[in-house]
Amino acid sequence: MKTAQKHLLRRYLLLCAGLVIMAFGVAFSIKGGLGTSPISSLPYVLSLFTPLTVGTATIAMHVTLILLQILLLRRQYEPIQLIQLPVALVFGTLTDGAVWTIQNITVQSYAARWLLCAVGILLVGVGVSFEVTAGVVTLAGEGMVLAVCRAFGTPFPKTKVGFDVTLVLIASTLSLLFLHRLEGVREGTVAAAILVGMVAKQVNRPMQRFSRRFLEC
């Protein structure tokens, strides 16, 4: 195998590892019952009042975000970003698999719920670091934020916050309308919004060192 092909293959292996880790992070957050991360709040709420599983709802949301990127950027849209579609299919499938894997874990106390929530936040943050380190494709959520930044010239940090808030508001509204109670959006959602990025940032430095060895060996 040529060096360039081997290098690319290993980058995709890093991405796949990150997707697996993130999927389990989502599953632990759901099991904790204190709210999921902003990006997972909408698929989770949809899964509660539709026949869709969390993973299938995640795929549907990502497909919608890909279409919105195309509508926003039009001729500026780069066809290579369509790789987000198979990545979304894999991630949604992995999420359902992770939810099934830990289905027998039971939690009763509030402290135990926070423990699972913390595990979920940690895993999502580590998974994001793997995704960033792989550097081959972004997930549709981040791709949507980048598309808005490119179309309207808004700064990434503010756009990311606005995107997360929008997802949480939509999830909350749907939850209240169809379930008559708030689901998927709680104190754990706030914690995830604050801490996932911090975890990813802390993991990025050792991940960069690991990736250099992994990609060059």
C-alpha atoms as a printed R data frame, in Angstrom:
    type eleno elety resid chain resno       x      y      z
1   ATOM     1    CA   MET     A     1   0.000  0.000  0.000
2   ATOM     2    CA   LYS     A     2   1.350  3.428 -0.931
3   ATOM     3    CA   THR     A     3   2.350  5.758  1.890
4   ATOM     4    CA   ALA     A     4  -0.334  8.338  1.038
5   ATOM     5    CA   GLN     A     5  -3.075  5.700  0.987
6   ATOM     6    CA   LYS     A     6  -1.868  4.215  4.269
7   ATOM     7    CA   HIS     A     7  -1.797  7.705  5.799
8   ATOM     8    CA   LEU     A     8  -5.396  8.396  4.672
9   ATOM     9    CA   LEU     A     9  -6.604  4.991  5.861
10  ATOM    10    CA   ARG     A    10  -5.189  5.616  9.319
11  ATOM    11    CA   ARG     A    11  -6.871  9.006  9.448
12  ATOM    12    CA   TYR     A    12 -10.199  7.325  8.750
13  ATOM    13    CA   LEU     A    13  -9.446  4.762 11.441
14  ATOM    14    CA   LEU     A    14  -8.970  7.656 13.892
15  ATOM    15    CA   LEU     A    15 -12.289  9.113 12.743
16  ATOM    16    CA   CYS     A    16 -14.065  5.760 13.215
17  ATOM    17    CA   ALA     A    17 -12.581  5.407 16.696
18  ATOM    18    CA   GLY     A    18 -13.830  8.890 17.506
19  ATOM    19    CA   LEU     A    19 -17.331  8.053 16.251
20  ATOM    20    CA   VAL     A    20 -17.464  4.941 18.441
21  ATOM    21    CA   ILE     A    21 -16.340  6.918 21.499
22  ATOM    22    CA   MET     A    22 -18.837  9.712 20.820
23  ATOM    23    CA   ALA     A    23 -21.653  7.215 20.305
24  ATOM    24    CA   PHE     A    24 -21.038  5.736 23.741
25  ATOM    25    CA   GLY     A    25 -20.834  9.249 25.150
26  ATOM    26    CA   VAL     A    26 -24.315  9.970 23.810
27  ATOM    27    CA   ALA     A    27 -25.587  6.651 25.165
28  ATOM    28    CA   PHE     A    28 -24.236  7.318 28.674
29  ATOM    29    CA   SER     A    29 -25.728 10.812 28.643
30  ATOM    30    CA   ILE     A    30 -29.128  9.372 27.732
31  ATOM    31    CA   LYS     A    31 -28.848  6.689 30.400
32  ATOM    32    CA   GLY     A    32 -27.964  9.338 32.996
33  ATOM    33    CA   GLY     A    33 -31.285 11.058 32.381
34  ATOM    34    CA   LEU     A    34 -30.006 14.554 33.135
35  ATOM    35    CA   GLY     A    35 -30.133 15.803 29.582
36  ATOM    36    CA   THR     A    36 -27.969 15.132 26.564
37  ATOM    37    CA   SER     A    37 -25.497 17.384 24.802
38  ATOM    38    CA   PRO     A    38 -27.103 20.139 22.663
39  ATOM    39    CA   ILE     A    39 -26.374 18.332 19.372
40  ATOM    40    CA   SER     A    40 -28.049 15.145 20.655
41  ATOM    41    CA   SER     A    41 -31.004 16.786 22.378
42  ATOM    42    CA   LEU     A    42 -33.163 17.062 19.251
43  ATOM    43    CA   PRO     A    43 -32.675 13.449 18.022
44  ATOM    44    CA   TYR     A    44 -33.320 12.156 21.535
45  ATOM    45    CA   VAL     A    45 -36.557 14.102 21.916
46  ATOM    46    CA   LEU     A    46 -37.698 13.005 18.454
47  ATOM    47    CA   SER     A    47 -37.101  9.380 19.445
48  ATOM    48    CA   LEU     A    48 -39.505  9.777 22.370
49  ATOM    49    CA   PHE     A    49 -42.632 10.602 20.354
50  ATOM    50    CA   THR     A    50 -41.892  9.100 16.925
51  ATOM    51    CA   PRO     A    51 -41.099  5.549 15.765
52  ATOM    52    CA   LEU     A    52 -37.490  6.647 15.176
53  ATOM    53    CA   THR     A    53 -34.641  5.394 17.333
54  ATOM    54    CA   VAL     A    54 -32.088  7.890 18.629
55  ATOM    55    CA   GLY     A    55 -29.642  6.760 15.963
56  ATOM    56    CA   THR     A    56 -32.178  7.004 13.132
57  ATOM    57    CA   ALA     A    57 -33.274 10.439 14.326
58  ATOM    58    CA   THR     A    58 -29.602 11.451 14.438
59  ATOM    59    CA   ILE     A    59 -29.162 10.345 10.831
60  ATOM    60    CA   ALA     A    60 -32.298 12.259  9.798
61  ATOM    61    CA   MET     A    61 -31.060 15.416 11.523
62  ATOM    62    CA   HIS     A    62 -27.625 15.135  9.913
63  ATOM    63    CA   VAL     A    63 -29.158 14.649  6.458
64  ATOM    64    CA   THR     A    64 -31.268 17.771  7.044
65  ATOM    65    CA   LEU     A    65 -28.181 19.726  8.093
66  ATOM    66    CA   ILE     A    66 -26.304 18.589  4.982
67  ATOM    67    CA   LEU     A    67 -29.186 19.800  2.790
68  ATOM    68    CA   LEU     A    68 -29.224 23.128  4.628
69  ATOM    69    CA   GLN     A    69 -25.484 23.499  4.017
70  ATOM    70    CA   ILE     A    70 -26.050 22.985  0.292
71  ATOM    71    CA   LEU     A    71 -28.889 25.533  0.256
72  ATOM    72    CA   LEU     A    72 -26.794 28.067  2.143
73  ATOM    73    CA   LEU     A    73 -23.585 27.741  0.149
74  ATOM    74    CA   ARG     A    74 -25.000 26.805 -3.268
75  ATOM    75    CA   ARG     A    75 -22.092 26.935 -5.739
76  ATOM    76    CA   GLN     A    76 -19.645 27.426 -2.884
77  ATOM    77    CA   TYR     A    77 -20.562 24.047 -1.452
78  ATOM    78    CA   GLU     A    78 -17.673 21.632 -1.763
79  ATOM    79    CA   PRO     A    79 -18.831 18.170 -2.975
80  ATOM    80    CA   ILE     A    80 -16.191 16.512 -0.762
81  ATOM    81    CA   GLN     A    81 -18.367 17.518  2.200
82  ATOM    82    CA   LEU     A    82 -20.937 14.937  1.052
83  ATOM    83    CA   ILE     A    83 -18.735 12.468  2.924
84  ATOM    84    CA   GLN     A    84 -20.699 13.780  5.915
85  ATOM    85    CA   LEU     A    85 -23.566 11.556  4.723
86  ATOM    86    CA   PRO     A    86 -21.908  8.129  5.150
87  ATOM    87    CA   VAL     A    87 -20.319  9.410  8.367
88  ATOM    88    CA   ALA     A    88 -23.806 10.302  9.612
89  ATOM    89    CA   LEU     A    89 -25.092  6.831  8.724
90  ATOM    90    CA   VAL     A    90 -22.219  5.202 10.601
91  ATOM    91    CA   PHE     A    91 -22.576  7.482 13.620
92  ATOM    92    CA   GLY     A    92 -26.334  6.947 13.869
93  ATOM    93    CA   THR     A    93 -25.908  3.184 13.669
94  ATOM    94    CA   LEU     A    94 -23.157  3.255 16.279
95  ATOM    95    CA   THR     A    95 -25.332  5.368 18.576
96  ATOM    96    CA   ASP     A    96 -28.141  2.815 18.482
97  ATOM    97    CA   GLY     A    97 -25.583  0.077 19.105
98  ATOM    98    CA   ALA     A    98 -24.144  1.924 22.095
99  ATOM    99    CA   VAL     A    99 -27.608  2.558 23.563
100 ATOM   100    CA   TRP     A   100 -28.394 -1.157 23.224
101 ATOM   101    CA   THR     A   101 -25.040 -2.171 24.749
102 ATOM   102    CA   ILE     A   102 -25.578 -0.268 28.012
103 ATOM   103    CA   GLN     A   103 -29.337 -0.779 28.249
104 ATOM   104    CA   ASN     A   104 -29.040 -2.965 31.345
105 ATOM   105    CA   ILE     A   105 -27.217 -0.339 33.394
106 ATOM   106    CA   THR     A   106 -29.570  0.921 36.102
107 ATOM   107    CA   VAL     A   107 -29.331  4.215 37.954
108 ATOM   108    CA   GLN     A   108 -31.374  5.341 40.926
109 ATOM   109    CA   SER     A   109 -29.624  8.074 42.865
110 ATOM   110    CA   TYR     A   110 -29.062 11.590 41.589
111 ATOM   111    CA   ALA     A   111 -25.323 11.177 42.203
112 ATOM   112    CA   ALA     A   112 -25.242  8.071 40.010
113 ATOM   113    CA   ARG     A   113 -27.035  9.977 37.266
114 ATOM   114    CA   TRP     A   114 -24.386 12.691 37.429
115 ATOM   115    CA   LEU     A   115 -21.687 10.032 37.244
116 ATOM   116    CA   LEU     A   116 -23.121  8.653 34.015
117 ATOM   117    CA   CYS     A   117 -23.576 12.178 32.715
118 ATOM   118    CA   ALA     A   118 -19.918 12.933 33.479
119 ATOM   119    CA   VAL     A   119 -18.824  9.754 31.685
120 ATOM   120    CA   GLY     A   120 -20.918 10.808 28.699
121 ATOM   121    CA   ILE     A   121 -19.373 14.295 28.622
122 ATOM   122    CA   LEU     A   122 -15.871 12.854 28.899
123 ATOM   123    CA   LEU     A   123 -16.434 10.346 26.091
124 ATOM   124    CA   VAL     A   124 -17.994 12.912 23.754
125 ATOM   125    CA   GLY     A   125 -15.088 15.286 24.388
126 ATOM   126    CA   VAL     A   126 -12.523 12.563 23.685
127 ATOM   127    CA   GLY     A   127 -14.430 11.520 20.571
128 ATOM   128    CA   VAL     A   128 -14.459 15.091 19.283
129 ATOM   129    CA   SER     A   129 -10.694 15.234 19.790
130 ATOM   130    CA   PHE     A   130 -10.290 12.059 17.716
131 ATOM   131    CA   GLU     A   131 -12.474 13.571 14.980
132 ATOM   132    CA   VAL     A   132 -10.502 16.823 14.915
133 ATOM   133    CA   THR     A   133  -7.172 14.987 14.935
134 ATOM   134    CA   ALA     A   134  -8.250 12.747 12.045
135 ATOM   135    CA   GLY     A   135  -8.875 15.875  9.976
136 ATOM   136    CA   VAL     A   136 -10.718 14.131  7.148
137 ATOM   137    CA   VAL     A   137 -14.297 15.337  7.489
138 ATOM   138    CA   THR     A   138 -16.451 17.199  9.988
139 ATOM   139    CA   LEU     A   139 -19.749 15.913 11.285
140 ATOM   140    CA   ALA     A   140 -22.821 17.605  9.843
141 ATOM   141    CA   GLY     A   141 -23.396 19.698 12.967
142 ATOM   142    CA   GLU     A   142 -20.010 21.359 12.822
143 ATOM   143    CA   GLY     A   143 -20.311 21.496  9.035
144 ATOM   144    CA   MET     A   144 -23.521 23.481  9.423
145 ATOM   145    CA   VAL     A   145 -21.832 25.951 11.772
146 ATOM   146    CA   LEU     A   146 -18.959 26.394  9.311
147 ATOM   147    CA   ALA     A   147 -21.437 26.882  6.454
148 ATOM   148    CA   VAL     A   148 -23.243 29.652  8.359
149 ATOM   149    CA   CYS     A   149 -19.895 31.302  9.152
150 ATOM   150    CA   ARG     A   150 -18.923 31.182  5.492
151 ATOM   151    CA   ALA     A   151 -22.282 32.407  4.203
152 ATOM   152    CA   PHE     A   152 -22.783 35.273  6.659
153 ATOM   153    CA   GLY     A   153 -19.258 36.027  7.842
154 ATOM   154    CA   THR     A   154 -20.059 35.366 11.498
155 ATOM   155    CA   PRO     A   155 -17.343 34.264 13.957
156 ATOM   156    CA   PHE     A   156 -17.220 30.536 14.676
157 ATOM   157    CA   PRO     A   157 -17.533 30.680 18.520
158 ATOM   158    CA   LYS     A   158 -20.673 32.836 18.460
159 ATOM   159    CA   THR     A   159 -22.183 30.849 15.611
160 ATOM   160    CA   LYS     A   160 -21.536 27.587 17.453
161 ATOM   161    CA   VAL     A   161 -23.268 28.905 20.576
162 ATOM   162    CA   GLY     A   162 -26.205 30.131 18.490
163 ATOM   163    CA   PHE     A   163 -26.479 26.761 16.760
164 ATOM   164    CA   ASP     A   164 -26.450 24.857 20.049
165 ATOM   165    CA   VAL     A   165 -29.031 27.185 21.594
166 ATOM   166    CA   THR     A   166 -31.264 26.781 18.534
167 ATOM   167    CA   LEU     A   167 -31.158 22.979 18.781
168 ATOM   168    CA   VAL     A   168 -31.928 23.085 22.507
169 ATOM   169    CA   LEU     A   169 -34.848 25.468 21.971
170 ATOM   170    CA   ILE     A   170 -36.311 23.284 19.210
171 ATOM   171    CA   ALA     A   171 -35.882 20.153 21.341
172 ATOM   172    CA   SER     A   172 -37.474 21.852 24.349
173 ATOM   173    CA   THR     A   173 -40.416 23.132 22.311
174 ATOM   174    CA   LEU     A   174 -41.099 19.741 20.730
175 ATOM   175    CA   SER     A   175 -40.781 18.050 24.101
176 ATOM   176    CA   LEU     A   176 -43.331 20.365 25.716
177 ATOM   177    CA   LEU     A   177 -45.718 20.152 22.745
178 ATOM   178    CA   PHE     A   178 -45.729 16.381 22.258
179 ATOM   179    CA   LEU     A   179 -44.680 14.986 25.641
180 ATOM   180    CA   HIS     A   180 -46.110 17.748 27.865
181 ATOM   181    CA   ARG     A   181 -42.899 17.695 29.883
182 ATOM   182    CA   LEU     A   182 -39.266 18.626 29.390
183 ATOM   183    CA   GLU     A   183 -37.113 15.705 28.268
184 ATOM   184    CA   GLY     A   184 -33.551 15.593 26.999
185 ATOM   185    CA   VAL     A   185 -32.784 19.131 28.150
186 ATOM   186    CA   ARG     A   186 -31.737 19.500 31.750
187 ATOM   187    CA   GLU     A   187 -28.738 20.454 33.860
188 ATOM   188    CA   GLY     A   188 -26.646 17.844 32.086
189 ATOM   189    CA   THR     A   189 -27.220 19.692 28.800
190 ATOM   190    CA   VAL     A   190 -25.742 22.862 30.275
191 ATOM   191    CA   ALA     A   191 -22.799 20.898 31.682
192 ATOM   192    CA   ALA     A   192 -22.174 19.265 28.299
193 ATOM   193    CA   ALA     A   193 -22.348 22.599 26.474
194 ATOM   194    CA   ILE     A   194 -19.674 24.003 28.784
195 ATOM   195    CA   LEU     A   195 -17.425 21.005 29.354
196 ATOM   196    CA   VAL     A   196 -17.283 18.990 26.107
197 ATOM   197    CA   GLY     A   197 -15.162 21.626 24.397
198 ATOM   198    CA   MET     A   198 -12.900 21.880 27.439
199 ATOM   199    CA   VAL     A   199 -12.367 18.117 27.512
200 ATOM   200    CA   ALA     A   200 -11.608 18.056 23.783
201 ATOM   201    CA   LYS     A   201  -9.109 20.882 24.197
202 ATOM   202    CA   GLN     A   202  -7.300 19.072 27.020
203 ATOM   203    CA   VAL     A   203  -7.158 15.826 25.036
204 ATOM   204    CA   ASN     A   204  -6.014 17.503 21.796
205 ATOM   205    CA   ARG     A   205  -2.367 17.939 22.823
206 ATOM   206    CA   PRO     A   206  -1.650 14.288 23.730
207 ATOM   207    CA   MET     A   207  -3.808 13.247 20.763
208 ATOM   208    CA   GLN     A   208  -1.604 15.271 18.425
209 ATOM   209    CA   ARG     A   209   1.498 13.488 19.747
210 ATOM   210    CA   PHE     A   210  -0.206 10.097 19.428
211 ATOM   211    CA   SER     A   211  -1.483 10.811 15.937
212 ATOM   212    CA   ARG     A   212   1.963 11.810 14.668
213 ATOM   213    CA   ARG     A   213   3.367  8.468 15.806
214 ATOM   214    CA   PHE     A   214   0.305  6.554 14.590
215 ATOM   215    CA   LEU     A   215   0.241  8.164 11.147
216 ATOM   216    CA   GLU     A   216   3.978  7.974 10.555
217 ATOM   217    CA   CYS     A   217   4.715  4.438 11.755
